[in-house]
mmCIF file of C-alpha atoms in Angstrom:
data_model
loop_
_atom_site.group_PDB
_atom_site.id
_atom_site.type_symbol
_atom_site.label_atom_id
_atom_site.label_comp_id
_atom_site.label_asym_id
_atom_site.label_seq_id
_atom_site.Cartn_x
_atom_site.Cartn_y
_atom_site.Cartn_z
ATOM 1 C CA GLY A 145 -0.142 0.063 0.055
ATOM 2 C CA ALA A 146 1.129 3.656 -0.512
ATOM 3 C CA VAL A 147 3.512 4.767 2.243
ATOM 4 C CA VAL A 148 3.444 8.563 1.389
ATOM 5 C CA SER A 149 0.200 10.488 0.251
ATOM 6 C CA GLN A 150 -0.465 14.026 -0.786
ATOM 7 C CA HIS A 151 -3.303 15.990 -1.180
ATOM 8 C CA PRO A 152 -4.914 17.501 -3.124
ATOM 9 C CA SER A 153 -3.738 14.944 -6.277
ATOM 10 C CA ARG A 154 -4.622 17.930 -8.958
ATOM 11 C CA VAL A 155 -5.892 21.558 -8.002
ATOM 12 C CA ILE A 156 -6.541 24.645 -10.713
ATOM 13 C CA CYS A 157 -6.620 27.805 -8.838
ATOM 14 C CA LYS A 158 -6.975 31.645 -10.098
ATOM 15 C CA SER A 159 -3.443 33.574 -10.205
ATOM 16 C CA GLY A 160 -3.229 35.208 -7.093
ATOM 17 C CA THR A 161 -4.766 33.036 -4.686
ATOM 18 C CA SER A 162 -3.091 30.396 -2.408
ATOM 19 C CA VAL A 163 -2.905 26.936 -2.676
ATOM 20 C CA LYS A 164 -1.837 24.693 0.117
ATOM 21 C CA ILE A 165 -0.757 21.073 -0.709
ATOM 22 C CA GLU A 166 -0.626 18.281 2.102
ATOM 23 C CA CYS A 167 2.039 15.428 2.873
ATOM 24 C CA ARG A 168 1.347 12.850 4.857
ATOM 25 C CA SER A 169 3.724 9.915 5.499
ATOM 26 C CA LEU A 170 1.670 7.093 6.491
ATOM 27 C CA ASP A 171 3.906 4.434 8.054
ATOM 28 C CA PHE A 172 6.431 6.361 9.269
ATOM 29 C CA GLN A 173 7.230 9.116 11.686
ATOM 30 C CA ALA A 174 8.920 11.925 9.833
ATOM 31 C CA THR A 175 10.728 14.514 11.424
ATOM 32 C CA THR A 176 12.309 15.583 7.825
ATOM 33 C CA MET A 177 10.600 15.644 4.649
ATOM 34 C CA PHE A 178 11.405 17.028 1.192
ATOM 35 C CA TRP A 179 9.869 19.152 -1.299
ATOM 36 C CA TYR A 180 10.318 18.648 -5.255
ATOM 37 C CA ARG A 181 9.010 21.054 -7.812
ATOM 38 C CA GLN A 182 9.244 19.115 -11.565
ATOM 39 C CA PHE A 183 8.025 20.775 -14.528
ATOM 40 C CA PRO A 184 7.120 19.264 -17.676
ATOM 41 C CA LYS A 185 9.747 17.390 -19.229
ATOM 42 C CA GLN A 186 12.127 18.235 -16.859
ATOM 43 C CA SER A 187 13.758 16.649 -13.883
ATOM 44 C CA LEU A 188 12.533 17.092 -10.042
ATOM 45 C CA MET A 189 14.327 19.927 -8.828
ATOM 46 C CA LEU A 190 14.442 20.254 -5.058
ATOM 47 C CA MET A 191 12.828 23.322 -3.315
ATOM 48 C CA ALA A 192 12.876 22.724 0.297
ATOM 49 C CA THR A 193 13.353 20.415 3.334
ATOM 50 C CA SER A 194 10.507 20.467 5.703
ATOM 51 C CA ASN A 195 11.666 19.909 9.476
ATOM 52 C CA GLU A 196 9.331 19.124 11.998
ATOM 53 C CA GLY A 197 9.834 21.595 14.965
ATOM 54 C CA SER A 198 11.718 24.315 12.982
ATOM 55 C CA LYS A 199 12.052 25.743 10.200
ATOM 56 C CA ALA A 200 12.025 24.734 6.546
ATOM 57 C CA THR A 201 15.815 24.552 4.584
ATOM 58 C CA TYR A 202 15.356 26.365 1.271
ATOM 59 C CA GLU A 203 17.494 25.689 -2.008
ATOM 60 C CA GLN A 204 19.071 28.373 -2.993
ATOM 61 C CA GLY A 205 16.561 30.553 -5.470
ATOM 62 C CA VAL A 206 13.441 29.161 -3.937
ATOM 63 C CA GLU A 207 11.891 31.845 -2.358
ATOM 64 C CA LYS A 208 10.814 31.080 1.740
ATOM 65 C CA ASP A 209 8.614 33.836 1.734
ATOM 66 C CA LYS A 210 6.112 32.316 -1.708
ATOM 67 C CA PHE A 211 6.207 28.370 -0.749
ATOM 68 C CA LEU A 212 5.583 28.472 2.706
ATOM 69 C CA ILE A 213 6.207 25.056 4.623
ATOM 70 C CA ASN A 214 4.700 23.951 7.646
ATOM 71 C CA HIS A 215 5.532 20.399 9.074
ATOM 72 C CA ALA A 216 3.074 20.508 11.679
ATOM 73 C CA SER A 217 3.254 17.169 13.141
ATOM 74 C CA LEU A 218 5.301 13.516 12.606
ATOM 75 C CA THR A 219 3.547 12.800 10.130
ATOM 76 C CA LEU A 220 2.322 16.003 8.082
ATOM 77 C CA SER A 221 3.736 18.406 6.269
ATOM 78 C CA THR A 222 2.092 21.177 3.871
ATOM 79 C CA LEU A 223 3.465 23.558 1.189
ATOM 80 C CA THR A 224 1.915 26.371 0.717
ATOM 81 C CA VAL A 225 1.996 28.646 -2.269
ATOM 82 C CA THR A 226 0.713 31.903 -1.673
ATOM 83 C CA SER A 227 -0.113 34.641 -4.191
ATOM 84 C CA ALA A 228 0.081 31.919 -7.039
ATOM 85 C CA HIS A 229 0.725 32.758 -10.715
ATOM 86 C CA PRO A 230 0.805 30.899 -14.221
ATOM 87 C CA GLU A 231 4.511 30.239 -13.951
ATOM 88 C CA ASP A 232 3.985 28.250 -10.619
ATOM 89 C CA SER A 233 2.049 26.001 -12.441
ATOM 90 C CA SER A 234 3.950 22.478 -11.862
ATOM 91 C CA PHE A 235 4.008 19.167 -10.581
ATOM 92 C CA TYR A 236 5.170 18.926 -7.020
ATOM 93 C CA ILE A 237 6.062 15.987 -4.984
ATOM 94 C CA CYS A 238 7.244 15.466 -1.516
ATOM 95 C CA SER A 239 9.088 12.566 -0.034
ATOM 96 C CA VAL A 240 9.636 10.955 3.074
ATOM 97 C CA PRO A 241 12.726 9.176 4.566
ATOM 98 C CA ALA A 242 12.138 5.593 5.478
ATOM 99 C CA GLY A 243 12.689 5.051 8.788
ATOM 100 C CA GLY A 244 15.907 3.246 9.513
ATOM 101 C CA LYS A 245 16.052 2.341 5.646
ATOM 102 C CA GLU A 246 18.278 3.372 3.593
ATOM 103 C CA THR A 247 16.043 5.636 0.656
ATOM 104 C CA GLN A 248 13.014 8.018 0.758
ATOM 105 C CA TYR A 249 9.376 7.187 -0.241
ATOM 106 C CA PHE A 250 7.992 9.821 -2.532
ATOM 107 C CA GLY A 251 4.482 10.792 -2.920
ATOM 108 C CA PRO A 252 2.282 10.896 -5.940
ATOM 109 C CA GLY A 253 2.676 14.425 -6.748
ATOM 110 C CA THR A 254 0.405 17.163 -6.995
ATOM 111 C CA ARG A 255 -0.384 18.605 -10.146
ATOM 112 C CA LEU A 256 -0.957 22.518 -10.002
ATOM 113 C CA LEU A 257 -2.373 24.700 -12.839
ATOM 114 C CA VAL A 258 -2.323 28.617 -12.268
ATOM 115 C CA LEU A 259 -4.816 30.188 -14.647
ATOM 116 C CA ASP J 380 27.582 15.009 -4.893
ATOM 117 C CA ALA J 381 28.729 12.946 -8.027
ATOM 118 C CA LYS J 382 27.195 13.735 -11.418
ATOM 119 C CA THR J 383 25.957 11.115 -13.764
ATOM 120 C CA THR J 384 25.883 10.756 -17.149
ATOM 121 C CA GLN J 385 22.557 8.423 -18.833
ATOM 122 C CA PRO J 386 21.626 8.249 -22.419
ATOM 123 C CA PRO J 387 18.556 10.174 -22.839
ATOM 124 C CA SER J 388 16.384 7.468 -24.144
ATOM 125 C CA MET J 389 16.322 3.431 -24.714
ATOM 126 C CA ASP J 390 14.059 1.448 -26.292
ATOM 127 C CA CYS J 391 13.288 -2.648 -25.379
ATOM 128 C CA ALA J 392 11.659 -5.036 -26.672
ATOM 129 C CA GLU J 393 9.135 -6.670 -24.382
ATOM 130 C CA GLY J 394 10.094 -9.590 -22.083
ATOM 131 C CA ARG J 395 13.931 -8.870 -23.151
ATOM 132 C CA ALA J 396 16.622 -7.714 -20.532
ATOM 133 C CA ALA J 397 16.681 -3.851 -20.128
ATOM 134 C CA ASN J 398 20.335 -2.572 -19.701
ATOM 135 C CA LEU J 399 20.575 0.748 -18.593
ATOM 136 C CA PRO J 400 23.679 2.430 -18.320
ATOM 137 C CA CYS J 401 25.159 5.062 -15.802
ATOM 138 C CA ASN J 402 28.580 6.854 -15.848
ATOM 139 C CA HIS J 403 29.728 8.568 -12.740
ATOM 140 C CA SER J 404 33.431 8.861 -13.454
ATOM 141 C CA THR J 405 33.815 11.225 -10.429
ATOM 142 C CA ILE J 406 32.500 9.036 -7.691
ATOM 143 C CA SER J 407 34.444 9.342 -4.661
ATOM 144 C CA GLY J 408 35.145 5.981 -2.333
ATOM 145 C CA ASN J 409 32.010 6.514 0.011
ATOM 146 C CA GLU J 410 29.214 7.839 -2.599
ATOM 147 C CA TYR J 411 26.610 5.366 -3.179
ATOM 148 C CA VAL J 412 24.598 4.374 -6.446
ATOM 149 C CA TYR J 413 21.032 4.721 -6.324
ATOM 150 C CA TRP J 414 18.347 3.771 -9.212
ATOM 151 C CA TYR J 415 14.866 5.171 -8.843
ATOM 152 C CA ARG J 416 12.522 5.502 -12.117
ATOM 153 C CA GLN J 417 9.683 7.835 -12.386
ATOM 154 C CA ILE J 418 6.369 6.579 -14.255
ATOM 155 C CA HIS J 419 4.334 9.297 -16.162
ATOM 156 C CA SER J 420 2.769 11.646 -13.771
ATOM 157 C CA GLN J 421 3.895 9.638 -10.814
ATOM 158 C CA GLY J 422 6.037 10.009 -8.020
ATOM 159 C CA PRO J 423 9.640 8.475 -8.589
ATOM 160 C CA GLN J 424 10.173 4.813 -7.116
ATOM 161 C CA TYR J 425 12.889 3.380 -5.359
ATOM 162 C CA ILE J 426 14.562 0.650 -7.391
ATOM 163 C CA ILE J 427 18.170 -0.079 -5.792
ATOM 164 C CA HIS J 428 21.101 0.867 -4.330
ATOM 165 C CA GLY J 429 24.611 -0.518 -3.647
ATOM 166 C CA LEU J 430 28.483 0.524 -2.748
ATOM 167 C CA LYS J 431 30.356 -1.605 -4.366
ATOM 168 C CA ASN J 432 29.449 -5.113 -4.949
ATOM 169 C CA ASN J 433 26.673 -5.582 -7.332
ATOM 170 C CA GLU J 434 23.020 -6.276 -6.184
ATOM 171 C CA THR J 435 19.762 -7.987 -6.380
ATOM 172 C CA ASN J 436 16.808 -7.526 -5.776
ATOM 173 C CA GLU J 437 12.977 -8.388 -6.707
ATOM 174 C CA MET J 438 12.855 -5.457 -8.995
ATOM 175 C CA ALA J 439 15.913 -5.212 -10.827
ATOM 176 C CA SER J 440 19.944 -6.181 -10.711
ATOM 177 C CA LEU J 441 22.668 -3.401 -10.185
ATOM 178 C CA ILE J 442 26.073 -4.083 -11.366
ATOM 179 C CA ILE J 443 28.743 -1.902 -10.492
ATOM 180 C CA THR J 444 32.350 -1.893 -12.294
ATOM 181 C CA GLU J 445 35.117 -2.740 -10.062
ATOM 182 C CA ASP J 446 36.212 1.242 -10.765
ATOM 183 C CA ARG J 447 32.908 2.163 -9.664
ATOM 184 C CA LYS J 448 33.224 4.518 -13.011
ATOM 185 C CA SER J 449 30.019 3.169 -14.065
ATOM 186 C CA SER J 450 27.117 1.188 -13.227
ATOM 187 C CA THR J 451 24.014 -0.929 -15.170
ATOM 188 C CA LEU J 452 20.667 -1.463 -14.415
ATOM 189 C CA ILE J 453 18.952 -4.963 -15.329
ATOM 190 C CA LEU J 454 15.465 -4.866 -15.673
ATOM 191 C CA PRO J 455 15.831 -8.643 -16.737
ATOM 192 C CA HIS J 456 12.222 -9.283 -18.343
ATOM 193 C CA ALA J 457 11.010 -5.968 -19.158
ATOM 194 C CA THR J 458 6.828 -5.378 -19.264
ATOM 195 C CA LEU J 459 5.122 -2.833 -20.889
ATOM 196 C CA ARG J 460 4.594 -1.624 -17.213
ATOM 197 C CA ASP J 461 8.478 -0.753 -17.129
ATOM 198 C CA THR J 462 8.247 2.298 -19.322
ATOM 199 C CA ALA J 463 9.445 5.310 -17.077
ATOM 200 C CA VAL J 464 12.276 7.684 -16.643
ATOM 201 C CA TYR J 465 15.134 5.929 -15.104
ATOM 202 C CA TYR J 466 17.485 8.004 -12.652
ATOM 203 C CA CYS J 467 20.789 7.071 -11.563
ATOM 204 C CA ILE J 468 21.948 8.901 -8.505
ATOM 205 C CA VAL J 469 25.053 8.924 -6.526
ATOM 206 C CA ARG J 470 25.547 10.640 -2.943
ATOM 207 C CA PHE J 471 27.475 10.048 0.071
ATOM 208 C CA SER J 472 25.178 7.983 2.556
ATOM 209 C CA SER J 473 22.994 5.547 2.253
ATOM 210 C CA GLY J 474 20.437 7.336 4.911
ATOM 211 C CA GLY J 475 17.076 7.864 3.782
ATOM 212 C CA TYR J 476 17.757 11.440 5.493
ATOM 213 C CA GLN J 477 19.982 12.934 2.924
ATOM 214 C CA LYS J 478 18.351 14.826 -0.271
ATOM 215 C CA VAL J 479 18.228 13.670 -3.381
ATOM 216 C CA THR J 480 19.654 15.318 -6.347
ATOM 217 C CA PHE J 481 17.912 14.097 -9.788
ATOM 218 C CA GLY J 482 19.858 14.421 -12.907
ATOM 219 C CA THR J 483 17.893 14.163 -16.310
ATOM 220 C CA GLY J 484 17.312 10.377 -16.575
ATOM 221 C CA THR J 485 17.019 7.814 -19.209
ATOM 222 C CA LYS J 486 13.567 7.373 -20.891
ATOM 223 C CA LEU J 487 13.096 3.828 -21.569
ATOM 224 C CA GLN J 488 10.308 2.829 -23.836
ATOM 225 C CA VAL J 489 9.231 -0.874 -23.517
ATOM 226 C CA ILE J 490 7.799 -2.387 -27.175
ATOM 227 C CA PRO J 491 5.321 -4.974 -27.499
#
């Protein structure tokens, strides 16, 4: 069964609105989760590392005030795209370290379309 | 993390072995080789990883050359459901808490 879930799976919003994407770890408690973005025909790009109980760590070039991350509990991280614009349209994917195992499990992704 | 080079695309006949190469000539001694794949419009899926020895699991085999400068992922009997983009990644830690940096990958098309 799924290890990581994301909600919603797809969302369409108007330019200027904010969109919240949830990432849930179903099998593991996760003090760390990762958020990626993938534009069409491109590879995944790491946006930020979500840390439970502390501030997220953002990759260079990612605006922390635009992409708000809240690691609310050991099983939930949220990414809020604030004042979304059409160029924010993308596939957003989270991942969760697999407990004591040596890899990460990725969520199914959320496709965002900003009109 | 060391850079990897993969062919942009490959075709494989259904039922045949798919051999996906990866060059990582600048890999350091304590960097692991990981393989993930991403089926269209889904999140990536972990396949296998190794340090220096060849590895096999229920999904695939990983062959790492003795000098560790390259590796090959082998899907022994490719099916249509194996059509995906395959990413070869090298990174220092085997721990899941280290971030994963994706390259451009190889788009594998399994042909009926």
